[in-house]
Amino acid sequence: MKLLVTGGAGFIGSNYIHYILAEDPEAQVVNFDALTYAGNLENLAGIDKDPRYTFIKGDITKPNAVAAALEAHQVDAVVHFAAESHVDRSLHVGTRTFILTNVLGTQNLLDACRAHKVARFVHVSTDEVYGSLGPEGRFTEASPIQPNNPYAATKAASDFMVRAACHSHGLDAVITRCSNNFGPYQFPEKLIPLMIANALEDKPLPVYGDGCQVRDWIYVEDHCRGVDAVLRKGKTGEIYNIGGSHDVPNLDVVRRILAILQKPESLIKYVKDRPGHDRRYAIDASKIERELGWQPRLDFDTALRKTVAWYLEHRTWWERIRSGEYRKYYAAMYGNR
Ligand code: NAD
Ligand code: DAU
């Protein structure tokens, strides 16, 4: 099976490429990534020597670039991870790139897949499209779409464009909606890697508001196995929730990280809350479990320990990101976006 993976230099995309090349000897991967601030080819160190792997520096907002990639490579499926993914950036830096990449970029891919008769399109979406839960209940695939921040709104819009391409034009498309991922290669702007890195440098750990917002955490490799199950066995036009069934307040996560690293809780610093901060996410993943036989393999505590160990062992990886060093290398090699 030959796949075009978009956003394969990011956190989940790179974990997916590592996973698929290790698991499936027949797999070939074309990684199509614009190398934005979140894209880092160091996430794929070693993979670049695998003859089954090709990298294209390309931007999904450019229809010609997408078409050229699909002309050059006859792929069996597109697995679409590329996105602007950080909620805080969508609130504080600007929404334009979110609309361009997440909505227009997804539409460009859908159009190109139709034109090149790509057999399957897997759209990697998020539980954020459902908005926020009260103290009870979990999101199912039938929950209303009620995005509350600009990032989530653009992901919801892209889900609807995928649905429309499938319904109106018969494109074979499937959608996944996963909860909060963590693991190796996660950009240290997101909660878990930020807290690990700050704790290791004895810097304050910024907890938004009261820290009682709940997220449902899943180890990234479990998400990748879920995406792969949907790629291979998912039913056309269907949506599959993926989640770790470990929904806990942010403060619990932060305290656990400090305990693993044997750092004091006095490092916790309560800061101004995120505007419109969603209070609680929790996923009902029973559909993918029942229909595709998927289940998460790693429990939260084991996965968190493994993740902390990875950030300890790969200090240079995140230090180069925090210092900006990683961008200088790519700017020289590929130019800036
Ligand atoms: P990330 O920000 O780490 O990586 C995004 C990647 O997309 C980067 O490599 C970046 O260079 C690339 N990219 C961005 N704009 C592009 C463009 N215009 N053209 C081509 N490439 C572009 O993101 P992530 O956390 O790995 O998330 C991957 C996907 O999974 C996203 O679609 C996100 O919405 C979804 N998701 C993420 C989570 C999570 O917890 N991180 C949970 C559920 C779903
Ligand atoms: O639920 C899936 C989503 O999870 C994905 O679609 C997004 O791409 C991904 O970024 C993530 O969104 P969140 O906003 O939930 O993740 P983040 O790591 O930014 O924040 C997790 C929680 O921690 C959230 O309640 C905000 C809080 N937080 C975050 C940061 C960065 C803090 O309290 N302090 C922080 O410094």
Short mmCIF file of C-alpha atoms and ligand atoms in Angstrom, two decimals:
data_model
loop_
_atom_site.label_atom_id
_atom_site.label_comp_id
_atom_site.label_asym_id
_atom_site.label_seq_id
_atom_site.Cartn_x
_atom_site.Cartn_y
_atom_site.Cartn_z
CA MET A 1 0.00 0.00 0.00
CA LYS A 2 1.37 3.41 -1.01
CA LEU A 3 0.23 6.34 1.12
CA LEU A 4 0.48 10.08 0.81
CA VAL A 5 0.74 11.30 4.41
CA THR A 6 0.20 15.04 4.88
CA GLY A 7 1.80 16.71 7.91
CA GLY A 8 4.18 13.77 8.37
CA ALA A 9 6.89 16.00 9.89
CA GLY A 10 4.60 17.01 12.77
CA PHE A 11 3.93 15.20 16.03
CA ILE A 12 1.26 12.63 15.16
CA GLY A 13 2.14 12.39 11.45
CA SER A 14 5.77 11.47 12.21
CA ASN A 15 4.69 8.92 14.82
CA TYR A 16 2.32 7.46 12.21
CA ILE A 17 5.14 7.17 9.63
CA HIS A 18 7.40 5.44 12.19
CA TYR A 19 4.52 3.12 13.08
CA ILE A 20 3.40 2.19 9.56
CA LEU A 21 6.91 1.56 8.19
CA ALA A 22 7.73 -0.64 11.19
CA GLU A 23 4.43 -2.54 11.13
CA ASP A 24 3.85 -3.08 7.42
CA PRO A 25 6.78 -4.20 5.25
CA GLU A 26 4.65 -3.53 2.12
CA ALA A 27 3.93 0.09 3.08
CA GLN A 28 5.39 2.98 1.09
CA VAL A 29 5.04 6.54 2.33
CA VAL A 30 5.20 9.90 0.59
CA ASN A 31 5.38 12.57 3.28
CA PHE A 32 3.91 15.88 2.06
CA ASP A 33 4.67 18.64 4.57
CA ALA A 34 5.17 22.40 4.35
CA LEU A 35 7.61 22.41 7.30
CA THR A 36 5.85 25.17 9.22
CA TYR A 37 7.12 25.98 12.73
CA ALA A 38 5.55 22.66 13.83
CA GLY A 39 7.19 20.52 11.14
CA ASN A 40 10.54 19.03 12.06
CA LEU A 41 12.42 16.52 9.92
CA GLU A 42 14.41 15.54 13.00
CA ASN A 43 11.24 13.65 13.99
CA LEU A 44 12.01 11.29 11.10
CA ALA A 45 15.76 10.86 11.61
CA GLY A 46 16.78 7.47 10.20
CA ILE A 47 13.55 7.04 8.22
CA ASP A 48 14.92 9.23 5.41
CA LYS A 49 17.28 6.36 4.47
CA ASP A 50 14.40 3.89 4.04
CA PRO A 51 13.79 3.31 0.29
CA ARG A 52 10.05 3.06 1.06
CA TYR A 53 10.01 6.70 2.20
CA THR A 54 9.93 9.92 0.13
CA PHE A 55 9.72 13.50 1.40
CA ILE A 56 8.09 16.36 -0.51
CA LYS A 57 8.22 19.86 0.93
CA GLY A 58 4.79 21.02 -0.14
CA ASP A 59 1.94 23.20 1.02
CA ILE A 60 -1.65 21.91 0.91
CA THR A 61 -2.93 25.47 0.43
CA LYS A 62 -1.32 25.35 -3.05
CA PRO A 63 -3.54 23.24 -5.37
CA ASN A 64 -0.77 22.86 -7.99
CA ALA A 65 1.67 21.46 -5.44
CA VAL A 66 -0.90 18.91 -4.24
CA ALA A 67 -1.77 17.92 -7.82
CA ALA A 68 1.90 17.56 -8.75
CA ALA A 69 2.51 15.22 -5.80
CA LEU A 70 -0.44 13.00 -6.77
CA GLU A 71 0.66 13.00 -10.41
CA ALA A 72 4.19 11.97 -9.49
CA HIS A 73 3.03 9.26 -7.06
CA GLN A 74 0.18 6.84 -7.70
CA VAL A 75 -1.01 6.42 -4.12
CA ASP A 76 -3.69 4.09 -2.76
CA ALA A 77 -4.77 6.50 -0.05
CA VAL A 78 -4.18 9.91 1.48
CA VAL A 79 -3.87 10.09 5.27
CA HIS A 80 -4.41 13.74 6.14
CA PHE A 81 -2.76 15.01 9.34
CA ALA A 82 -1.53 18.42 8.13
CA ALA A 83 -3.10 21.25 10.10
CA GLU A 84 -2.51 24.26 12.23
CA SER A 85 -3.10 22.42 15.49
CA HIS A 86 -2.58 24.72 18.48
CA VAL A 87 -5.65 26.30 20.10
CA ASP A 88 -3.70 29.13 21.78
CA ARG A 89 -2.19 30.21 18.45
CA SER A 90 -5.65 30.28 16.88
CA LEU A 91 -6.73 32.60 19.71
CA HIS A 92 -3.69 34.82 20.12
CA VAL A 93 -1.62 34.72 16.90
CA GLY A 94 -4.35 34.75 14.24
CA THR A 95 -6.93 32.58 12.53
CA ARG A 96 -5.99 33.20 8.90
CA THR A 97 -3.45 30.37 8.57
CA PHE A 98 -5.93 28.07 10.36
CA ILE A 99 -8.60 28.82 7.76
CA LEU A 100 -6.14 28.50 4.87
CA THR A 101 -4.55 25.23 5.94
CA ASN A 102 -7.35 23.47 7.78
CA VAL A 103 -10.25 24.40 5.51
CA LEU A 104 -8.89 25.44 2.11
CA GLY A 105 -5.97 22.99 2.32
CA THR A 106 -8.32 20.10 3.08
CA GLN A 107 -10.57 21.11 0.17
CA ASN A 108 -7.55 21.21 -2.17
CA LEU A 109 -6.69 17.66 -1.13
CA LEU A 110 -10.27 16.47 -1.63
CA ASP A 111 -10.37 17.99 -5.13
CA ALA A 112 -7.01 16.45 -6.04
CA CYS A 113 -8.04 13.03 -4.69
CA ARG A 114 -11.16 13.09 -6.87
CA ALA A 115 -9.20 14.21 -9.94
CA HIS A 116 -6.56 11.49 -9.42
CA LYS A 117 -9.04 8.80 -8.39
CA VAL A 118 -7.39 8.16 -5.03
CA ALA A 119 -9.15 5.14 -3.55
CA ARG A 120 -9.44 6.39 0.05
CA PHE A 121 -9.12 9.63 2.03
CA VAL A 122 -8.58 9.47 5.80
CA HIS A 123 -9.27 12.79 7.49
CA VAL A 124 -7.66 13.07 10.92
CA SER A 125 -9.93 15.29 12.98
CA THR A 126 -10.45 16.01 16.65
CA ASP A 127 -12.89 15.74 19.55
CA GLU A 128 -12.70 19.56 19.83
CA VAL A 129 -15.35 19.83 17.09
CA TYR A 130 -17.92 18.66 19.67
CA GLY A 131 -17.28 21.63 21.99
CA SER A 132 -17.38 21.20 25.74
CA LEU A 133 -19.14 18.66 28.01
CA GLY A 134 -20.81 19.26 31.37
CA PRO A 135 -19.75 17.16 34.37
CA GLU A 136 -21.36 13.99 32.94
CA GLY A 137 -21.40 12.11 29.63
CA ARG A 138 -19.01 11.46 26.75
CA PHE A 139 -18.84 12.55 23.09
CA THR A 140 -20.24 10.03 20.63
CA GLU A 141 -20.09 10.31 16.85
CA ALA A 142 -23.70 11.58 17.01
CA SER A 143 -22.92 14.45 19.41
CA PRO A 144 -23.71 17.91 18.00
CA ILE A 145 -20.87 19.81 16.32
CA GLN A 146 -20.34 22.88 18.54
CA PRO A 147 -16.75 24.13 18.17
CA ASN A 148 -15.82 26.85 20.66
CA ASN A 149 -12.44 28.17 19.50
CA PRO A 150 -11.13 29.15 16.05
CA TYR A 151 -8.95 26.04 15.70
CA ALA A 152 -11.90 23.76 16.48
CA ALA A 153 -14.16 25.75 14.14
CA THR A 154 -11.76 25.26 11.22
CA LYS A 155 -11.49 21.53 11.97
CA ALA A 156 -15.29 21.27 12.07
CA ALA A 157 -15.49 23.12 8.72
CA SER A 158 -12.98 20.69 7.22
CA ASP A 159 -15.00 17.72 8.52
CA PHE A 160 -18.05 19.10 6.73
CA MET A 161 -16.11 19.54 3.46
CA VAL A 162 -14.98 15.90 3.71
CA ARG A 163 -18.55 14.81 4.36
CA ALA A 164 -19.76 16.82 1.34
CA ALA A 165 -17.09 15.36 -0.99
CA CYS A 166 -18.11 11.88 0.09
CA HIS A 167 -21.85 12.48 -0.12
CA SER A 168 -21.99 14.54 -3.33
CA HIS A 169 -19.07 13.21 -5.33
CA GLY A 170 -18.74 9.68 -4.01
CA LEU A 171 -15.18 10.17 -2.71
CA ASP A 172 -14.32 7.26 -0.41
CA ALA A 173 -13.60 9.22 2.77
CA VAL A 174 -13.51 8.40 6.48
CA ILE A 175 -13.08 10.73 9.46
CA THR A 176 -11.39 10.09 12.81
CA ARG A 177 -11.97 12.28 15.88
CA CYS A 178 -9.39 11.73 18.57
CA SER A 179 -8.83 13.14 22.04
CA ASN A 180 -5.60 14.70 23.43
CA ASN A 181 -2.46 12.88 22.32
CA PHE A 182 0.91 12.77 24.07
CA GLY A 183 4.21 11.01 23.42
CA PRO A 184 7.52 11.44 21.57
CA TYR A 185 8.05 14.36 19.16
CA GLN A 186 5.20 16.51 20.50
CA PHE A 187 6.01 20.18 19.98
CA PRO A 188 6.76 21.76 23.38
CA GLU A 189 3.92 24.29 23.14
CA LYS A 190 1.34 21.63 24.15
CA LEU A 191 0.58 20.90 27.81
CA ILE A 192 2.54 17.71 28.51
CA PRO A 193 5.84 18.42 26.68
CA LEU A 194 5.78 22.07 27.85
CA MET A 195 5.39 21.00 31.48
CA ILE A 196 8.12 18.34 31.21
CA ALA A 197 10.57 20.77 29.58
CA ASN A 198 9.83 23.59 32.06
CA ALA A 199 10.13 21.25 35.04
CA LEU A 200 13.47 19.95 33.77
CA GLU A 201 14.70 23.56 33.55
CA ASP A 202 13.15 24.47 36.94
CA LYS A 203 10.96 27.06 35.22
CA PRO A 204 7.37 27.86 36.29
CA LEU A 205 4.64 25.52 34.98
CA PRO A 206 1.83 27.79 33.69
CA VAL A 207 -1.57 26.28 34.59
CA TYR A 208 -4.51 28.10 32.99
CA GLY A 209 -7.32 29.25 35.31
CA ASP A 210 -8.08 26.78 38.11
CA GLY A 211 -6.45 23.82 36.32
CA CYS A 212 -9.64 21.77 36.67
CA GLN A 213 -10.37 21.53 32.93
CA VAL A 214 -10.60 17.88 31.93
CA ARG A 215 -8.93 16.31 28.88
CA ASP A 216 -9.07 12.66 27.75
CA TRP A 217 -5.45 11.55 27.22
CA ILE A 218 -4.25 8.94 24.71
CA TYR A 219 -0.74 7.73 23.90
CA VAL A 220 0.11 8.79 20.34
CA GLU A 221 0.91 5.25 19.12
CA ASP A 222 -2.56 4.11 20.16
CA HIS A 223 -4.03 6.95 18.07
CA CYS A 224 -1.84 5.90 15.12
CA ARG A 225 -3.11 2.31 15.39
CA GLY A 226 -6.65 3.69 15.39
CA VAL A 227 -6.05 5.78 12.25
CA ASP A 228 -4.54 2.71 10.58
CA ALA A 229 -7.54 0.55 11.52
CA VAL A 230 -9.87 3.16 10.01
CA LEU A 231 -7.71 3.37 6.86
CA ARG A 232 -7.87 -0.40 6.34
CA LYS A 233 -11.30 -1.35 7.71
CA GLY A 234 -13.36 1.81 8.19
CA LYS A 235 -16.67 2.11 6.32
CA THR A 236 -16.92 4.86 3.69
CA GLY A 237 -18.56 8.03 4.98
CA GLU A 238 -18.27 6.99 8.62
CA ILE A 239 -16.82 8.88 11.58
CA TYR A 240 -14.82 7.05 14.26
CA ASN A 241 -14.07 8.54 17.67
CA ILE A 242 -10.70 7.52 19.17
CA GLY A 243 -9.87 8.10 22.84
CA GLY A 244 -7.84 6.82 25.73
CA SER A 245 -10.66 6.68 28.30
CA HIS A 246 -8.44 8.54 30.72
CA ASP A 247 -10.19 11.85 31.36
CA VAL A 248 -8.58 13.81 34.20
CA PRO A 249 -8.13 17.46 35.28
CA ASN A 250 -5.03 19.23 33.93
CA LEU A 251 -3.72 19.72 37.45
CA ASP A 252 -3.56 15.95 38.00
CA VAL A 253 -1.47 15.59 34.85
CA VAL A 254 0.90 18.39 35.88
CA ARG A 255 1.29 17.01 39.42
CA ARG A 256 1.99 13.51 38.03
CA ILE A 257 4.76 14.91 35.78
CA LEU A 258 6.33 16.72 38.76
CA ALA A 259 6.14 13.54 40.85
CA ILE A 260 7.82 11.43 38.13
CA LEU A 261 10.60 14.03 37.81
CA GLN A 262 10.81 14.48 41.60
CA LYS A 263 10.31 18.23 41.25
CA PRO A 264 8.39 20.40 43.75
CA GLU A 265 4.76 21.45 43.24
CA SER A 266 5.85 25.00 44.05
CA LEU A 267 6.86 25.19 40.34
CA ILE A 268 3.14 25.34 39.45
CA LYS A 269 2.08 28.87 38.52
CA TYR A 270 -1.60 29.68 38.02
CA VAL A 271 -1.96 32.07 35.07
CA LYS A 272 -4.79 33.84 33.24
CA ASP A 273 -7.25 31.37 31.74
CA ARG A 274 -7.51 30.63 28.00
CA PRO A 275 -10.44 32.68 26.59
CA GLY A 276 -13.56 30.49 26.22
CA HIS A 277 -11.61 27.54 27.64
CA ASP A 278 -13.51 24.27 27.06
CA ARG A 279 -14.18 22.71 30.47
CA ARG A 280 -14.33 19.02 29.76
CA TYR A 281 -13.65 16.54 26.94
CA ALA A 282 -14.29 12.79 27.20
CA ILE A 283 -14.58 10.37 24.32
CA ASP A 284 -16.85 7.38 23.84
CA ALA A 285 -14.73 5.16 21.58
CA SER A 286 -17.08 2.17 21.66
CA LYS A 287 -17.83 2.33 17.91
CA ILE A 288 -14.22 1.79 16.76
CA GLU A 289 -13.76 -0.84 19.49
CA ARG A 290 -16.87 -2.76 18.46
CA GLU A 291 -16.68 -2.39 14.68
CA LEU A 292 -12.93 -2.36 13.97
CA GLY A 293 -11.58 -4.24 17.00
CA TRP A 294 -9.35 -1.32 18.09
CA GLN A 295 -8.44 -0.66 21.75
CA PRO A 296 -5.79 1.52 23.37
CA ARG A 297 -2.87 -0.63 24.56
CA LEU A 298 -0.98 1.63 26.96
CA ASP A 299 -2.47 2.81 30.26
CA PHE A 300 -1.96 6.49 31.09
CA ASP A 301 0.62 6.10 33.85
CA THR A 302 2.88 3.75 31.85
CA ALA A 303 2.56 5.99 28.78
CA LEU A 304 3.34 9.15 30.78
CA ARG A 305 6.44 7.57 32.34
CA LYS A 306 7.58 6.43 28.88
CA THR A 307 7.00 9.94 27.53
CA VAL A 308 8.89 11.64 30.37
CA ALA A 309 11.77 9.20 29.81
CA TRP A 310 11.76 10.07 26.08
CA TYR A 311 12.02 13.83 26.80
CA LEU A 312 14.85 13.15 29.26
CA GLU A 313 16.72 11.08 26.67
CA HIS A 314 16.03 13.54 23.82
CA ARG A 315 16.88 16.78 25.55
CA THR A 316 18.72 18.12 22.48
CA TRP A 317 15.58 17.61 20.36
CA TRP A 318 13.41 19.94 22.45
CA GLU A 319 16.22 22.32 23.42
CA ARG A 320 16.86 22.96 19.69
CA ILE A 321 13.18 23.75 19.27
CA ARG A 322 13.03 26.07 22.28
CA SER A 323 16.17 27.91 21.15
CA GLY A 324 14.93 28.15 17.52
CA GLU A 325 18.04 26.27 16.27
CA TYR A 326 15.94 23.66 14.39
CA ARG A 327 14.47 26.34 12.09
CA LYS A 328 17.86 27.69 11.00
CA TYR A 329 18.83 24.30 9.57
CA TYR A 330 15.62 23.96 7.53
CA ALA A 331 15.64 27.55 6.36
CA ALA A 332 19.08 26.90 4.87
CA MET A 333 17.97 23.58 3.31
CA TYR A 334 14.47 24.34 2.12
CA GLY A 335 13.85 28.09 2.57
CA ASN A 336 11.20 29.55 4.81
CA ARG A 337 7.47 29.21 4.11
P1 NAD B 1 1.44 19.38 14.58
O1 NAD B 1 1.15 20.83 14.69
O2 NAD B 1 2.46 18.77 15.46
O3 NAD B 1 1.89 19.05 13.08
C1 NAD B 1 1.26 19.60 11.96
C2 NAD B 1 2.11 19.27 10.72
O4 NAD B 1 1.40 19.77 9.57
C3 NAD B 1 3.49 19.93 10.72
O5 NAD B 1 4.45 19.02 10.27
C4 NAD B 1 3.33 21.08 9.72
O6 NAD B 1 4.54 21.42 9.08
C5 NAD B 1 2.31 20.49 8.76
N1 NAD B 1 1.55 21.54 8.05
C6 NAD B 1 0.93 22.63 8.60
N2 NAD B 1 0.40 23.39 7.63
C7 NAD B 1 0.65 22.76 6.44
C8 NAD B 1 0.34 23.04 5.10
N3 NAD B 1 -0.33 24.15 4.74
N4 NAD B 1 0.73 22.16 4.14
C9 NAD B 1 1.42 21.04 4.48
N5 NAD B 1 1.77 20.74 5.74
C10 NAD B 1 1.38 21.58 6.71
O7 NAD B 1 0.03 18.67 14.70
P2 NAD B 1 -0.35 17.29 15.43
O8 NAD B 1 -0.56 17.54 16.87
O9 NAD B 1 0.59 16.24 14.98
O10 NAD B 1 -1.80 17.04 14.80
C11 NAD B 1 -1.92 16.32 13.56
C12 NAD B 1 -3.39 16.24 13.19
O11 NAD B 1 -4.11 15.54 14.21
C13 NAD B 1 -4.09 17.59 13.05
O12 NAD B 1 -4.97 17.54 11.97
C14 NAD B 1 -4.86 17.77 14.37
O13 NAD B 1 -6.00 18.55 14.18
C15 NAD B 1 -5.20 16.32 14.67
N6 NAD B 1 -5.37 16.00 16.11
C16 NAD B 1 -4.39 16.31 17.00
C17 NAD B 1 -4.52 15.93 18.34
C18 NAD B 1 -3.46 16.24 19.37
O14 NAD B 1 -3.68 15.98 20.55
N7 NAD B 1 -2.30 16.76 19.00
C19 NAD B 1 -5.67 15.24 18.74
C20 NAD B 1 -6.67 14.94 17.80
C21 NAD B 1 -6.48 15.31 16.47
O1 DAU B 2 -8.63 17.33 22.10
C1 DAU B 2 -7.81 17.22 20.98
C2 DAU B 2 -6.98 18.47 20.84
O2 DAU B 2 -6.00 18.43 21.87
C3 DAU B 2 -6.30 18.59 19.47
O3 DAU B 2 -7.28 18.71 18.48
C4 DAU B 2 -5.36 19.80 19.43
O4 DAU B 2 -4.66 19.83 18.20
C5 DAU B 2 -4.37 19.68 20.57
O5 DAU B 2 -3.54 20.82 20.60
C6 DAU B 2 -5.10 19.51 21.90
O6 DAU B 2 -5.82 20.73 22.25
P1 DAU B 2 -5.83 21.28 23.77
O7 DAU B 2 -6.10 22.72 23.74
O8 DAU B 2 -6.70 20.40 24.62
O9 DAU B 2 -4.29 20.95 24.15
P2 DAU B 2 -3.18 21.81 24.92
O10 DAU B 2 -2.02 20.88 25.12
O11 DAU B 2 -2.92 23.12 24.30
O12 DAU B 2 -3.87 22.05 26.33
C7 DAU B 2 -4.34 20.97 27.13
C8 DAU B 2 -5.02 21.56 28.34
O13 DAU B 2 -4.02 22.18 29.17
C9 DAU B 2 -6.02 22.64 28.03
O14 DAU B 2 -7.10 22.55 28.95
C10 DAU B 2 -5.26 23.94 28.25
C11 DAU B 2 -4.29 23.58 29.36
N1 DAU B 2 -3.00 24.27 29.32
C12 DAU B 2 -2.28 24.24 28.17
C13 DAU B 2 -1.07 24.87 28.08
C14 DAU B 2 -0.27 24.86 26.78
C15 DAU B 2 -2.50 24.90 30.46
O15 DAU B 2 -3.15 24.89 31.53
N2 DAU B 2 -1.29 25.51 30.39
C16 DAU B 2 -0.54 25.55 29.23
O16 DAU B 2 0.55 26.15 29.24
#
